[in-house]
Coordinates of C-alpha atoms and ligand atoms in Angstrom, one line a residue:
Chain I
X26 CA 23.7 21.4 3.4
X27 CA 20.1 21.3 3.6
X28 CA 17.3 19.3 6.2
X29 CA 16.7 16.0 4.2
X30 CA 13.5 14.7 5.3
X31 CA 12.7 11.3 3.7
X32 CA 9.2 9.6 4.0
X33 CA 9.6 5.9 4.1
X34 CA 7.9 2.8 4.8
X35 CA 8.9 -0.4 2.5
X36 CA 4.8 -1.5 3.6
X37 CA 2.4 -0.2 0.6
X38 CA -0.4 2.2 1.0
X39 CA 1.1 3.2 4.4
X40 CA -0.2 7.2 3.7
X41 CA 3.8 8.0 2.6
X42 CA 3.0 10.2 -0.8
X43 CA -0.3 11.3 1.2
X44 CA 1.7 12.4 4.1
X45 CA 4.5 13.7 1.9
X46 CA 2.3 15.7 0.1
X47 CA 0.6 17.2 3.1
X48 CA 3.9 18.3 5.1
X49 CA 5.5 19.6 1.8
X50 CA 2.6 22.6 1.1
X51 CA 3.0 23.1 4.9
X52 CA 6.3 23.6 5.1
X53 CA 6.0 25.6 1.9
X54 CA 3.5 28.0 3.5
X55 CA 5.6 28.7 6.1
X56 CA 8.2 29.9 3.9
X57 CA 10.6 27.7 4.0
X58 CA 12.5 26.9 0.6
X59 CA 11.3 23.6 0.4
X60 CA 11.4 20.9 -3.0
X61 CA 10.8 17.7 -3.5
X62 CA 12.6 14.3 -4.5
X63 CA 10.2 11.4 -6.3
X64 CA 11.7 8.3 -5.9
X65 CA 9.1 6.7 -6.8
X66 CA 10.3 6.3 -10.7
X67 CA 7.2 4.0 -11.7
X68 CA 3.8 5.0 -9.8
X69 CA 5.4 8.6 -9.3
X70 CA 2.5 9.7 -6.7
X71 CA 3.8 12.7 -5.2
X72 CA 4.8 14.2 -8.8
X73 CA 1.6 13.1 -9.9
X74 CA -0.3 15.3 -7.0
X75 CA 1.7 18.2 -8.0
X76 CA 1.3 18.1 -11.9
X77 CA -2.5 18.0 -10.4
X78 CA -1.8 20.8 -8.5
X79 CA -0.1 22.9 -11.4
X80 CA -2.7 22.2 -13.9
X81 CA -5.5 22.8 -11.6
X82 CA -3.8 26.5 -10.6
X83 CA -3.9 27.1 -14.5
X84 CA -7.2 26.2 -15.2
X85 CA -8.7 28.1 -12.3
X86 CA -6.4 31.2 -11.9
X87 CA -4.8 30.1 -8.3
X88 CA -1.9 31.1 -7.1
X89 CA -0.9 28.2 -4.5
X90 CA 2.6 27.4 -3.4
X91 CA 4.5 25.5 -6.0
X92 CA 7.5 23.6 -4.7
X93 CA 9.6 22.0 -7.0
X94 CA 9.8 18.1 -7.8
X95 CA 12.7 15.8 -9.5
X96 CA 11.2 12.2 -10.1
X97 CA 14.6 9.7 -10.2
X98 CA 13.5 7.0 -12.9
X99 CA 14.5 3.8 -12.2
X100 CA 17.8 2.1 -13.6
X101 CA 17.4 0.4 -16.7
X102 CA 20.6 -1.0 -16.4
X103 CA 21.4 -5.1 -17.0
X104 CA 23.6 -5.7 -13.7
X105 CA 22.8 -5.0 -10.0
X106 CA 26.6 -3.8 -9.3
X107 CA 25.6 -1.0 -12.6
X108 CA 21.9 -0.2 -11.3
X109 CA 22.8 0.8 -8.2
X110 CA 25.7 2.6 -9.1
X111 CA 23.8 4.4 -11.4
X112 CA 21.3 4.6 -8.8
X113 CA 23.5 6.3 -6.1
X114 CA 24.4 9.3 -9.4
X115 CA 20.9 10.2 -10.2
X116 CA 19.9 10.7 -6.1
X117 CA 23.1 12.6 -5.8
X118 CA 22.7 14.7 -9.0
X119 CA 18.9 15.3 -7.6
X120 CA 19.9 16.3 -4.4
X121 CA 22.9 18.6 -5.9
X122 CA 20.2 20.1 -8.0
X123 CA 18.0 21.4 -5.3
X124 CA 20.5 22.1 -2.4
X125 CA 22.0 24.8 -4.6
X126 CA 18.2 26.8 -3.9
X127 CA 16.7 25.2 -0.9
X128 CA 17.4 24.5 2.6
X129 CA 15.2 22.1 2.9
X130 CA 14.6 18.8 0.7
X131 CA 11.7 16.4 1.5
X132 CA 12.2 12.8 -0.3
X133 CA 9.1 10.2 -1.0
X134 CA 10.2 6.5 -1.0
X135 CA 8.0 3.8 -2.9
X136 CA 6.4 1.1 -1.2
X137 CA 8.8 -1.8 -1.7
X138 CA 12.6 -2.5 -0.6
X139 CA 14.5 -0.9 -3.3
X140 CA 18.0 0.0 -3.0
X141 CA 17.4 3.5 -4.0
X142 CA 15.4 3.9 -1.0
X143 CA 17.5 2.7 0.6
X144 CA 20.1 4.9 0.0
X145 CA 17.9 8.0 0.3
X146 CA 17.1 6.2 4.0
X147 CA 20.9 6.5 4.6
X148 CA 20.9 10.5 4.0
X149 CA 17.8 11.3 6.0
X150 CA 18.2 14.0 8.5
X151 CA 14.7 12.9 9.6
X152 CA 12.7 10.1 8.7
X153 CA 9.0 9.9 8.8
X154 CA 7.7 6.6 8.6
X155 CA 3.5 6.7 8.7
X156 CA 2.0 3.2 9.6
X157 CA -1.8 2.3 8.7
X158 CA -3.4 1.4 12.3
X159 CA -2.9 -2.3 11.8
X160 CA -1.3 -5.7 12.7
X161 CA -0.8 -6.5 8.9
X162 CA 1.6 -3.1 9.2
X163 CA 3.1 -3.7 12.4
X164 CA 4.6 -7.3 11.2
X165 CA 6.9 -5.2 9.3
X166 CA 8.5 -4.0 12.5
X167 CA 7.8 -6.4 14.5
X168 CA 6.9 -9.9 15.3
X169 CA 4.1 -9.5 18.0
X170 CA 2.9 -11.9 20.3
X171 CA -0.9 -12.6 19.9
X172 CA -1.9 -12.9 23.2
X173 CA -0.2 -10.6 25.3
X174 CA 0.5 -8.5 22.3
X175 CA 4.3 -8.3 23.5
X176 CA 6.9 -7.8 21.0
X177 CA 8.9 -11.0 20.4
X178 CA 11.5 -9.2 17.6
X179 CA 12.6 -6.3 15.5
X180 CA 11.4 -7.1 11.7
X181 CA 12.2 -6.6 8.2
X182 CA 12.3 -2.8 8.1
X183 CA 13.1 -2.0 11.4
X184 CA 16.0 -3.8 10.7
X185 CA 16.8 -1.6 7.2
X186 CA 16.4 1.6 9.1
X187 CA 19.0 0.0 11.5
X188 CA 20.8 -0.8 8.7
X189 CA 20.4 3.1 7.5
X190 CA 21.6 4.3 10.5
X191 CA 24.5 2.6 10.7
X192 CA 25.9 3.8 7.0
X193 CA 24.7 7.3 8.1
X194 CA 27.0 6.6 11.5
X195 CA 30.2 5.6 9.3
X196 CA 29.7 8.2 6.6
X197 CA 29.7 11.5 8.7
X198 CA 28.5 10.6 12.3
X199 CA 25.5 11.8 11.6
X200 CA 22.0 11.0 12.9
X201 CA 18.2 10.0 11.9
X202 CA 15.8 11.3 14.3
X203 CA 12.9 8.8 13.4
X204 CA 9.3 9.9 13.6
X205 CA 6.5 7.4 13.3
X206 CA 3.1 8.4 13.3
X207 CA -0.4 5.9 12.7
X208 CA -2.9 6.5 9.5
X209 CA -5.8 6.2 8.6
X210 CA -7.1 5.5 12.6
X211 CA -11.0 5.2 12.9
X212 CA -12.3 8.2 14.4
X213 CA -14.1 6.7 17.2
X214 CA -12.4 4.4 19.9
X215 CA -12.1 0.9 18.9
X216 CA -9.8 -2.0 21.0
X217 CA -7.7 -2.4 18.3
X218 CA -6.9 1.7 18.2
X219 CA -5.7 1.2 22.0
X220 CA -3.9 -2.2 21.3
X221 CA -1.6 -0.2 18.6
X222 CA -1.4 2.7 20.3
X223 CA 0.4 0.5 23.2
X224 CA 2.2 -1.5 21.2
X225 CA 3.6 1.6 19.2
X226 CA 4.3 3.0 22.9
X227 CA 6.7 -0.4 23.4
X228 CA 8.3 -0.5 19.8
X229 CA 9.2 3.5 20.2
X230 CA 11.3 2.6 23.1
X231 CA 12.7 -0.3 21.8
X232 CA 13.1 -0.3 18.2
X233 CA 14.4 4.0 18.7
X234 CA 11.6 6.1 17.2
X235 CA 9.4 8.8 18.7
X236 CA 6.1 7.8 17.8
X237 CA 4.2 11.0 17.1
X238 CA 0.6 11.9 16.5
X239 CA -1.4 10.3 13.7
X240 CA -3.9 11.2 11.3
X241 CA -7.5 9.7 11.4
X242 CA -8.9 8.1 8.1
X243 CA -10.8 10.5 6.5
X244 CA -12.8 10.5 2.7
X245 CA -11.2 14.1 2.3
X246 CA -7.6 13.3 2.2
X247 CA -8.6 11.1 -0.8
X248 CA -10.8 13.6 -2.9
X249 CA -7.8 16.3 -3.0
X250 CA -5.5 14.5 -5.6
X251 CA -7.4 15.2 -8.6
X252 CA -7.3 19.1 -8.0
X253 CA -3.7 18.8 -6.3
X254 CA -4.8 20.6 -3.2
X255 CA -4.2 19.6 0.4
X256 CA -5.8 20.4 3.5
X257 CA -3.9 23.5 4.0
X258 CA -5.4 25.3 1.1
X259 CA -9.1 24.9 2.2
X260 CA -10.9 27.4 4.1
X261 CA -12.7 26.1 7.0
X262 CA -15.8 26.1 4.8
X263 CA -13.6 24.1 1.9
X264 CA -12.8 25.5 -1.6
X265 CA -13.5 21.6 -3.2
X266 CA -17.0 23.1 -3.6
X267 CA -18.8 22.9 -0.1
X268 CA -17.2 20.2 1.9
X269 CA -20.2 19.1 4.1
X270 CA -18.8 18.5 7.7
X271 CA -16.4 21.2 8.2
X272 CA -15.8 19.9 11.9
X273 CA -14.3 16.8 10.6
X274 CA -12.4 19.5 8.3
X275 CA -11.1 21.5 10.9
X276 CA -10.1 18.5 13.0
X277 CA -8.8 17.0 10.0
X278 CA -6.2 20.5 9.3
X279 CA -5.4 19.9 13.6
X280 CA -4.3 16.5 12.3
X281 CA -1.9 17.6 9.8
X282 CA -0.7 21.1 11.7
X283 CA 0.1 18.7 14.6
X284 CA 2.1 16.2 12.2
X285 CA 4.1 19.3 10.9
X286 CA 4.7 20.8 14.7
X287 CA 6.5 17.0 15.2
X288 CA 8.5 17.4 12.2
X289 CA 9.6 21.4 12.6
X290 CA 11.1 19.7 16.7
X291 CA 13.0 17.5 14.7
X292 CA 15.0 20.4 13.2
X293 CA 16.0 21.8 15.9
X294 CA 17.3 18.4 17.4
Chain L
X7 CA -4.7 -27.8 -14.7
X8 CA -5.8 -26.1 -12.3
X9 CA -8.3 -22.8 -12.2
X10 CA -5.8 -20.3 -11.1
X11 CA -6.9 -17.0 -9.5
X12 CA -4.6 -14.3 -9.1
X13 CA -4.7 -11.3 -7.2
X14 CA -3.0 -8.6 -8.5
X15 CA -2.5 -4.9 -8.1
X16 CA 0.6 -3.0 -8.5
X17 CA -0.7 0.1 -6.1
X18 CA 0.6 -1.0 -2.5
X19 CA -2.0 -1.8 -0.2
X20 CA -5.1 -1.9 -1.7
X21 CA -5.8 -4.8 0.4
X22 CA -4.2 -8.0 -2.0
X23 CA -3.5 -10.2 0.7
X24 CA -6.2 -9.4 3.0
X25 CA -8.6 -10.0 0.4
X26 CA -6.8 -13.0 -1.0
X27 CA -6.8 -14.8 3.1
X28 CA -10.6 -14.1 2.7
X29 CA -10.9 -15.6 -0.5
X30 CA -8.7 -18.7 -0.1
X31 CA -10.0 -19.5 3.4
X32 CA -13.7 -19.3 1.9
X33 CA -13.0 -21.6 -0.9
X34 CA -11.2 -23.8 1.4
X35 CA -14.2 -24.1 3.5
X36 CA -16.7 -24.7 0.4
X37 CA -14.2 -28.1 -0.1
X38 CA -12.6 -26.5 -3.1
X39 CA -8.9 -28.1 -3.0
X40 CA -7.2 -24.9 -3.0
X41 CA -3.4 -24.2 -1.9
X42 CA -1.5 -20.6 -2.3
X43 CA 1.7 -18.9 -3.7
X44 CA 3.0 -15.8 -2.6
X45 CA 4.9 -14.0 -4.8
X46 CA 5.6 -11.4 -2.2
X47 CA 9.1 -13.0 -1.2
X48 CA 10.0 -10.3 1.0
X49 CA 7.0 -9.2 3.4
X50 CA 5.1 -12.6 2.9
X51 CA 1.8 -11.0 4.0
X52 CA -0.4 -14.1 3.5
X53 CA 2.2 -16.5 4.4
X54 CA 2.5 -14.9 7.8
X55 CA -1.1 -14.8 8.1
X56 CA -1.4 -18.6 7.2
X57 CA 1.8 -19.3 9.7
X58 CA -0.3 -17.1 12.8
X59 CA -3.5 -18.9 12.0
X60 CA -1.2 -22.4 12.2
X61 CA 0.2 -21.3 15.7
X62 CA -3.4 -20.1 16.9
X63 CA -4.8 -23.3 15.7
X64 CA -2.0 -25.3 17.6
X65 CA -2.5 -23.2 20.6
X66 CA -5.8 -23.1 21.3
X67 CA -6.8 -26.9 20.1
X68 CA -8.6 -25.4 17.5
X69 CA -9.1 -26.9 13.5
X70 CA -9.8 -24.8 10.9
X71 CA -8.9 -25.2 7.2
X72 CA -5.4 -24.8 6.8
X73 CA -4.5 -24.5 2.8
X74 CA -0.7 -25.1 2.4
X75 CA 0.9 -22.0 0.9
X76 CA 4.5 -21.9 -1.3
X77 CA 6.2 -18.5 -0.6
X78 CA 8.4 -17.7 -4.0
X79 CA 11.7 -16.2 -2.9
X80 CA 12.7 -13.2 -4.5
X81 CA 16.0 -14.6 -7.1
X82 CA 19.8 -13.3 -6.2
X83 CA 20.7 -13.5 -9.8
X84 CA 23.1 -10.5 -10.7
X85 CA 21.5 -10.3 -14.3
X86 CA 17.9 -8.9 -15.2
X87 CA 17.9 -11.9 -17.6
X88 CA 19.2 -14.1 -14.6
X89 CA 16.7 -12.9 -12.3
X90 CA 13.7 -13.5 -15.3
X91 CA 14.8 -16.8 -16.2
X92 CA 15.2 -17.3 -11.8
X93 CA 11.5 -16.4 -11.3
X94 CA 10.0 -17.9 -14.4
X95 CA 11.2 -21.3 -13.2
X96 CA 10.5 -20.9 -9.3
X97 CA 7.1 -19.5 -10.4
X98 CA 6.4 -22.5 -12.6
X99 CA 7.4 -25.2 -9.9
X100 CA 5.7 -23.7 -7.4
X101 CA 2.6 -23.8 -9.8
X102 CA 3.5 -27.7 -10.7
X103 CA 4.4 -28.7 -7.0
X104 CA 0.6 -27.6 -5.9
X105 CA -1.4 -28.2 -9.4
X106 CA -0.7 -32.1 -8.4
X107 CA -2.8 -32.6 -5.8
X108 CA -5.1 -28.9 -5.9
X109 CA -7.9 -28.0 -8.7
X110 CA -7.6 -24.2 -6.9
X111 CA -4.8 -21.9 -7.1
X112 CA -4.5 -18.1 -5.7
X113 CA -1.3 -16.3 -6.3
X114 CA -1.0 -13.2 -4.0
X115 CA 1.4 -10.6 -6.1
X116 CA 3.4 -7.8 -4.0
X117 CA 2.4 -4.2 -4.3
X118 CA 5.0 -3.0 -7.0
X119 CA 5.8 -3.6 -10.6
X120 CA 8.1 -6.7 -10.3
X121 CA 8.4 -9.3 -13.2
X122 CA 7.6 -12.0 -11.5
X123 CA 3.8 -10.9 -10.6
X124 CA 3.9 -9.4 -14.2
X125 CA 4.4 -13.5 -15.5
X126 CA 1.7 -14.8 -12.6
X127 CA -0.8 -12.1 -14.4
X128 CA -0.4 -13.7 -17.8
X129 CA -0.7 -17.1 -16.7
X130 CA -4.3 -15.8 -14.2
X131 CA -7.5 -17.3 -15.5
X132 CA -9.4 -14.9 -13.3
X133 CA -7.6 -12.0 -11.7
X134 CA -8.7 -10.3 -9.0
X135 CA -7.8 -6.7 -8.0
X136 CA -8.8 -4.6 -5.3
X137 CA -8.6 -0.9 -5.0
X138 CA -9.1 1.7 -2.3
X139 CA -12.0 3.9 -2.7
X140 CA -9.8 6.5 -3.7
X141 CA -8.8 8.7 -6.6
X142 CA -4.7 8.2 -5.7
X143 CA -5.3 4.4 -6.6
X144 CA -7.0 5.3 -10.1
X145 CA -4.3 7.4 -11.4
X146 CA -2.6 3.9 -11.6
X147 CA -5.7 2.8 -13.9
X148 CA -6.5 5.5 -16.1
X149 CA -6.2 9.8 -16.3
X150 CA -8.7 11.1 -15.0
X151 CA -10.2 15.2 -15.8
X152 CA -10.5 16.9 -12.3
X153 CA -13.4 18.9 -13.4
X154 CA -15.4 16.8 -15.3
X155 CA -14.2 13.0 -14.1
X156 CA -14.0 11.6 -17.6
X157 CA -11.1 9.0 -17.8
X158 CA -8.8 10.4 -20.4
X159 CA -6.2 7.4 -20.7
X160 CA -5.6 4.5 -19.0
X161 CA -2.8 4.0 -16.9
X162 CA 0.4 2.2 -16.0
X163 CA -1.8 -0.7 -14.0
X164 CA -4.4 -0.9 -16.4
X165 CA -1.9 -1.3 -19.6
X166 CA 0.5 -4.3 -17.3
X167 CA -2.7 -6.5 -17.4
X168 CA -4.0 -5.0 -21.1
X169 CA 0.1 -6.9 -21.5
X170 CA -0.8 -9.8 -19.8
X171 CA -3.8 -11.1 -21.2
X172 CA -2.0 -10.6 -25.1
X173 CA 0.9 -12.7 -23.7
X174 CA -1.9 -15.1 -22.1
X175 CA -4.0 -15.4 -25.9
X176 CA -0.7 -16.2 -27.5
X177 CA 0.6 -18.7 -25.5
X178 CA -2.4 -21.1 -25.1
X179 CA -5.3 -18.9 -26.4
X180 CA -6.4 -18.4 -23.1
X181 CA -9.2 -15.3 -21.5
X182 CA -8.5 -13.6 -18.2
X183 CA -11.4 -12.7 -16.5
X184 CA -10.8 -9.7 -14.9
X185 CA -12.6 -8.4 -11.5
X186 CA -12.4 -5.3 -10.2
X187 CA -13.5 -4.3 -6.8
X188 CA -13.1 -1.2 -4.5
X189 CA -11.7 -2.0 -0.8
X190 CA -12.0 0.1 2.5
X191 CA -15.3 2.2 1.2
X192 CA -16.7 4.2 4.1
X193 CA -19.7 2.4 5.5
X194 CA -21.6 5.7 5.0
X195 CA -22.4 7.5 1.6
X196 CA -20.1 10.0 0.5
X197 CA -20.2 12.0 -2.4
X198 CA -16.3 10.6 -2.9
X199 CA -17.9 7.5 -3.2
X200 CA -20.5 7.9 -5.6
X201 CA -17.9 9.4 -8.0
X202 CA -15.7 7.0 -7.9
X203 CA -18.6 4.2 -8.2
X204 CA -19.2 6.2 -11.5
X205 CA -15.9 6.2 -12.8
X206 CA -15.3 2.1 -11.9
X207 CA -18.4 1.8 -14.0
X208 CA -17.2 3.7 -16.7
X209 CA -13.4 1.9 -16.6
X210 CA -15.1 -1.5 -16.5
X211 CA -16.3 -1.0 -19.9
X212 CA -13.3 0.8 -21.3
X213 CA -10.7 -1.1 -19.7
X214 CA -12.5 -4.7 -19.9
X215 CA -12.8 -5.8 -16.4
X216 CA -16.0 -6.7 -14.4
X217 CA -16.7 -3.9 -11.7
X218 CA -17.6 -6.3 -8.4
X219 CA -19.1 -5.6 -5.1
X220 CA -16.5 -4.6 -2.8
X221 CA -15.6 -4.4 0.7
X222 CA -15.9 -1.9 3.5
X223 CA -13.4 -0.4 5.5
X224 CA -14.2 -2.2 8.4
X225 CA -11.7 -2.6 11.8
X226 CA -12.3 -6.1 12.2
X227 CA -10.6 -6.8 9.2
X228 CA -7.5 -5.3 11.1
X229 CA -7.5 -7.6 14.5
X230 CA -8.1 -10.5 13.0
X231 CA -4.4 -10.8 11.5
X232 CA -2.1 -12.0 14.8
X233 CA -4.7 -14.7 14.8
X234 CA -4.5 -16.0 11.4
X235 CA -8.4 -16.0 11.6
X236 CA -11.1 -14.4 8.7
X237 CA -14.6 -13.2 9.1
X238 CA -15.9 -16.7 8.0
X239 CA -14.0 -18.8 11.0
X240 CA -16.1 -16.2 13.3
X241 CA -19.4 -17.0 14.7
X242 CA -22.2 -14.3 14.6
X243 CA -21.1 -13.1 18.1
X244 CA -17.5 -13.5 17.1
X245 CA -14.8 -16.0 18.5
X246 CA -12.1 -12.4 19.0
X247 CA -13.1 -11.8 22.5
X248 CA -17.0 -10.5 22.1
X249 CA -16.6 -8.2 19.2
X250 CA -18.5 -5.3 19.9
X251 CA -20.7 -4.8 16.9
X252 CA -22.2 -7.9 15.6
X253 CA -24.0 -6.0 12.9
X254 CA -21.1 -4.3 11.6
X255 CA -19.8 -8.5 11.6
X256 CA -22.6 -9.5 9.9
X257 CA -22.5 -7.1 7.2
X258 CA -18.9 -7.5 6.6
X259 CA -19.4 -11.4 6.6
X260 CA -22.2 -10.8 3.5
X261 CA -20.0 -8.8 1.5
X262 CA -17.1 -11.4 1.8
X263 CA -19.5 -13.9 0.7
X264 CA -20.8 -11.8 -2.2
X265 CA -16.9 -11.5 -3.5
X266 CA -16.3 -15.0 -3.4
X267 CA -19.9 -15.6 -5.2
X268 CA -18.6 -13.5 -7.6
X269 CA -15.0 -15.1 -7.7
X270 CA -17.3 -18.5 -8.3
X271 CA -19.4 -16.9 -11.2
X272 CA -15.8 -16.4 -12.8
X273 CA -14.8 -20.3 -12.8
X274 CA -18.4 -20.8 -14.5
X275 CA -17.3 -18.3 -17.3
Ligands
ATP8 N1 -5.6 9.6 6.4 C1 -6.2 9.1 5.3 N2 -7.5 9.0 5.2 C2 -8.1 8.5 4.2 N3 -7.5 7.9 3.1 C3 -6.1 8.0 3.1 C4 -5.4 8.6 4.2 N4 -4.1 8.5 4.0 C5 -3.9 7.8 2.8 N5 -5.2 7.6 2.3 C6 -5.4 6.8 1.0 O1 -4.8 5.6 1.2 C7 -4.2 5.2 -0.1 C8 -2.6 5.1 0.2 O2 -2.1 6.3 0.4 P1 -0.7 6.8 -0.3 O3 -0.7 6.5 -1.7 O4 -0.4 8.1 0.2 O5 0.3 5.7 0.4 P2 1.8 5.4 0.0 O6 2.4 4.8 1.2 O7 2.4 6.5 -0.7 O8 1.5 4.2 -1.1 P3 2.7 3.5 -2.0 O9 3.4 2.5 -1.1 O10 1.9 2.9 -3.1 O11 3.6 4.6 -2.4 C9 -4.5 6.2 -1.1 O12 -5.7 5.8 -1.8 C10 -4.8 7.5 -0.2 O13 -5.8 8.3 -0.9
ATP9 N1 -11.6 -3.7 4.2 C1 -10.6 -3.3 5.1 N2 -11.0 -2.6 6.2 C2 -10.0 -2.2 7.0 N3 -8.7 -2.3 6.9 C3 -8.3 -3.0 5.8 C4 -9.2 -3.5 4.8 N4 -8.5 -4.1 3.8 C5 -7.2 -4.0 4.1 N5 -7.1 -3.3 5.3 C6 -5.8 -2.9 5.9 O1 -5.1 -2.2 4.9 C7 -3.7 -2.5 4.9 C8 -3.3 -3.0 3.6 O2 -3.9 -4.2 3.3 P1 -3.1 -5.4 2.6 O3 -1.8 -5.7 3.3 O4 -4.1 -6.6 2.6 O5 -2.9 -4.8 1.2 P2 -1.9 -5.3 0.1 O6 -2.4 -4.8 -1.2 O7 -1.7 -6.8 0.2 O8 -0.6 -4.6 0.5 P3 0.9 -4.8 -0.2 O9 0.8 -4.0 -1.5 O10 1.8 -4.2 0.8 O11 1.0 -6.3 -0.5 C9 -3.5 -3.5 6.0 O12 -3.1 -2.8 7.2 C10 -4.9 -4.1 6.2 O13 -5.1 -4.6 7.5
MG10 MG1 3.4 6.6 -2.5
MG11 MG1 0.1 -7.9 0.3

């Protein structure tokens, strides 16, 4: 049966198609036979990135790595007990689908609590869960003290990924090795950059997650998605016609290549 | 009734909530009788950020404005039609319960597609949507041509609201003024930037929305959460332990105050 790596975080905007996007071409260049689940049946991101990416290798006569996607619509049935049965067929028909040619399947969730991703938070071998470097963000994992920034209690989707790991327990005593990393950190020190970075330290330990090594905000990651490309397919001098700052480029590609290091040690756990 | 101002945006976080606190609490403090709803039932972003600013407040002696805010629970109703009828009637007493004594109104909406924010749109008289300076949010307003950055269709986001304001002029003949403005821009020009200035400009007129000044990405906006406190319940040298950069608070303070003019110019119209 292949990896399942799922990218989840019920918070919005968290970096998960982004970061999905990023580790999936990586992977891919390292020749692993990687594809893609979209459950993400409305807003569809991560297919979108990768239509870009298609049509963008047509126009212009590149031949870039081109792993597969399946986007799972949404259920249009009329009862919960139906949607989410029919829910729990279309994951399982995806994942049939793309087991049969790949040993590795990488699965982007959609920014809300659905049951689907649920569900696909239940199969992960590894979870990645990227977190924007805020408070706003944290109060999804935990309530924090405001003064002595101490955690006072697990929250909302610590608790489903507890909740995960439990079904994933019963069903075949598997495992999630959880991996959570900061986005969108400013580049330069700030307070509130050490304040997270502590209090990410303390939720690790007690909430169960490694907390890995972020990637720093950066106007780049956001001007790729029209063309499809990521990081990985720049030269240090950047095909998207003469990216100006190519140190912020080459720490930028660090970034990522460190991300992907934290995900490959999952594996082998 | 009252004027009602929602803010809305399907993309997850695109900054809804943090821009609605800054809204609301501005209001608030020009006397405006305003009160919220948060439609986001499950992570209740501006409802935990008006419960941390009610603990600071109790804490530390201190009294700011404190609108009252009614946080719609998501309905349990095993039946899409259930669940509509559910939410159309918790939606509508929540509006009733605060339109008695309030002549403001600002409904936060969660960052996904969910009917309930779908019927607060329709019922906004303005509606107020940020977006991050990014090409990943657009795709959820219109198509856009990688090599020449014409918009080519709109977009799921785009055609939700085109949606709401028919349902709005045949129910009571009613306009939504809509205002569009980008969140988290670098502080510094980028050509990123410009581009996407460009294409807002060019959507405004296509799509029908106003194009506002928007906000930088800026860290304080960030800290300022556990607190419950906004830039305009800081002094110039900042209550949040000496903030570093009172520049950087000065200029984020004018461009707060230059959203909520333009929030104002939308009650005139
Ligand atoms: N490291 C980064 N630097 C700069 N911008 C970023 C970075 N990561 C993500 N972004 C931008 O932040 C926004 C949110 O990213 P993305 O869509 O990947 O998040 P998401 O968690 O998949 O969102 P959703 O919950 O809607 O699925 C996008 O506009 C994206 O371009
Ligand atoms: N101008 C800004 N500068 C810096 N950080 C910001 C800014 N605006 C928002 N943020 C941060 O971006 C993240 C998303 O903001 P917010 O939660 O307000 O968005 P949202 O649209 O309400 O999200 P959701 O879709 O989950 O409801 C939060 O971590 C917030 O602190
Ligand atoms: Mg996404
Ligand atoms: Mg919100």
């Amino acid at each position: 049966r292949p990896w399942i790596i799922v990218i989840g975080n019920e918070k919005g905007g968290s970096g998960k198609s982004t970061s999905a996007m990023h580790v999936l071409i990586s992977l891919a260049q390292r020749g692993r036979r990687v594809a893609a689940i979209d459950l993400d049946g409305r807003q569809r991101s991560l297919t979108r990135y990768l239509e870009n990416r298609a049509a963008h290798c047509k126009d212009q006569g590149l031949s870039l790595v081109q792993p597969p996607i399946i986007t799972v619509e949404r259920s249009e049935e009329e009862t919960t007990q139906d949607a989410k049965r029919d829910e729990r067929k279309r994951f399982t028909d995806a994942l049939e689908t793309l087991a049969a040619e790949h040993d590795t399947i990488m699965i982007d969730c959609p920014g809300s609590d659905t049951y689907l991703a649920r569900y696909a938070h239940a199969h992960a071998d590894t979870l990645i869960t990227p977190v924007n470097d805020s408070f706003v963000d944290l109060d999804l994992f935990a309530r924090i003290d405001s003064d002595t920034y101490k955690v006072k209690a697990p929250s909302l989707y610590a608790e489903m990924v507890w909740e995960a790991r439990k079904w994933r327990a019963v069903a075949d005593g598997g495992q999630i090795d959880w991996l959570v990393l900061r986005n969108r950190m400013p580049v330069q020190r700030s307070r509130n950059k050490a304040r997270i970075q502590e209090v990410m330290d303390l939720l690790a330990k007690r909430i169960g997650f490694r907390h890995v090594p972020g990637l720093s905000e950066r106007v780049v990651f956001r001007e790729l998605f029209l063309k499809g490309l990521t990081l990985m397919d720049l030269s240090d001098s950047g095909i998207v016609g003469g990216l100006r700052n190519s140190m912020s480029l080459v720490s930028a590609r660090a970034e990522v290549r460190r991300l992907v290091e934290a995900v490959l040690s999952a594996e082998k756990a």
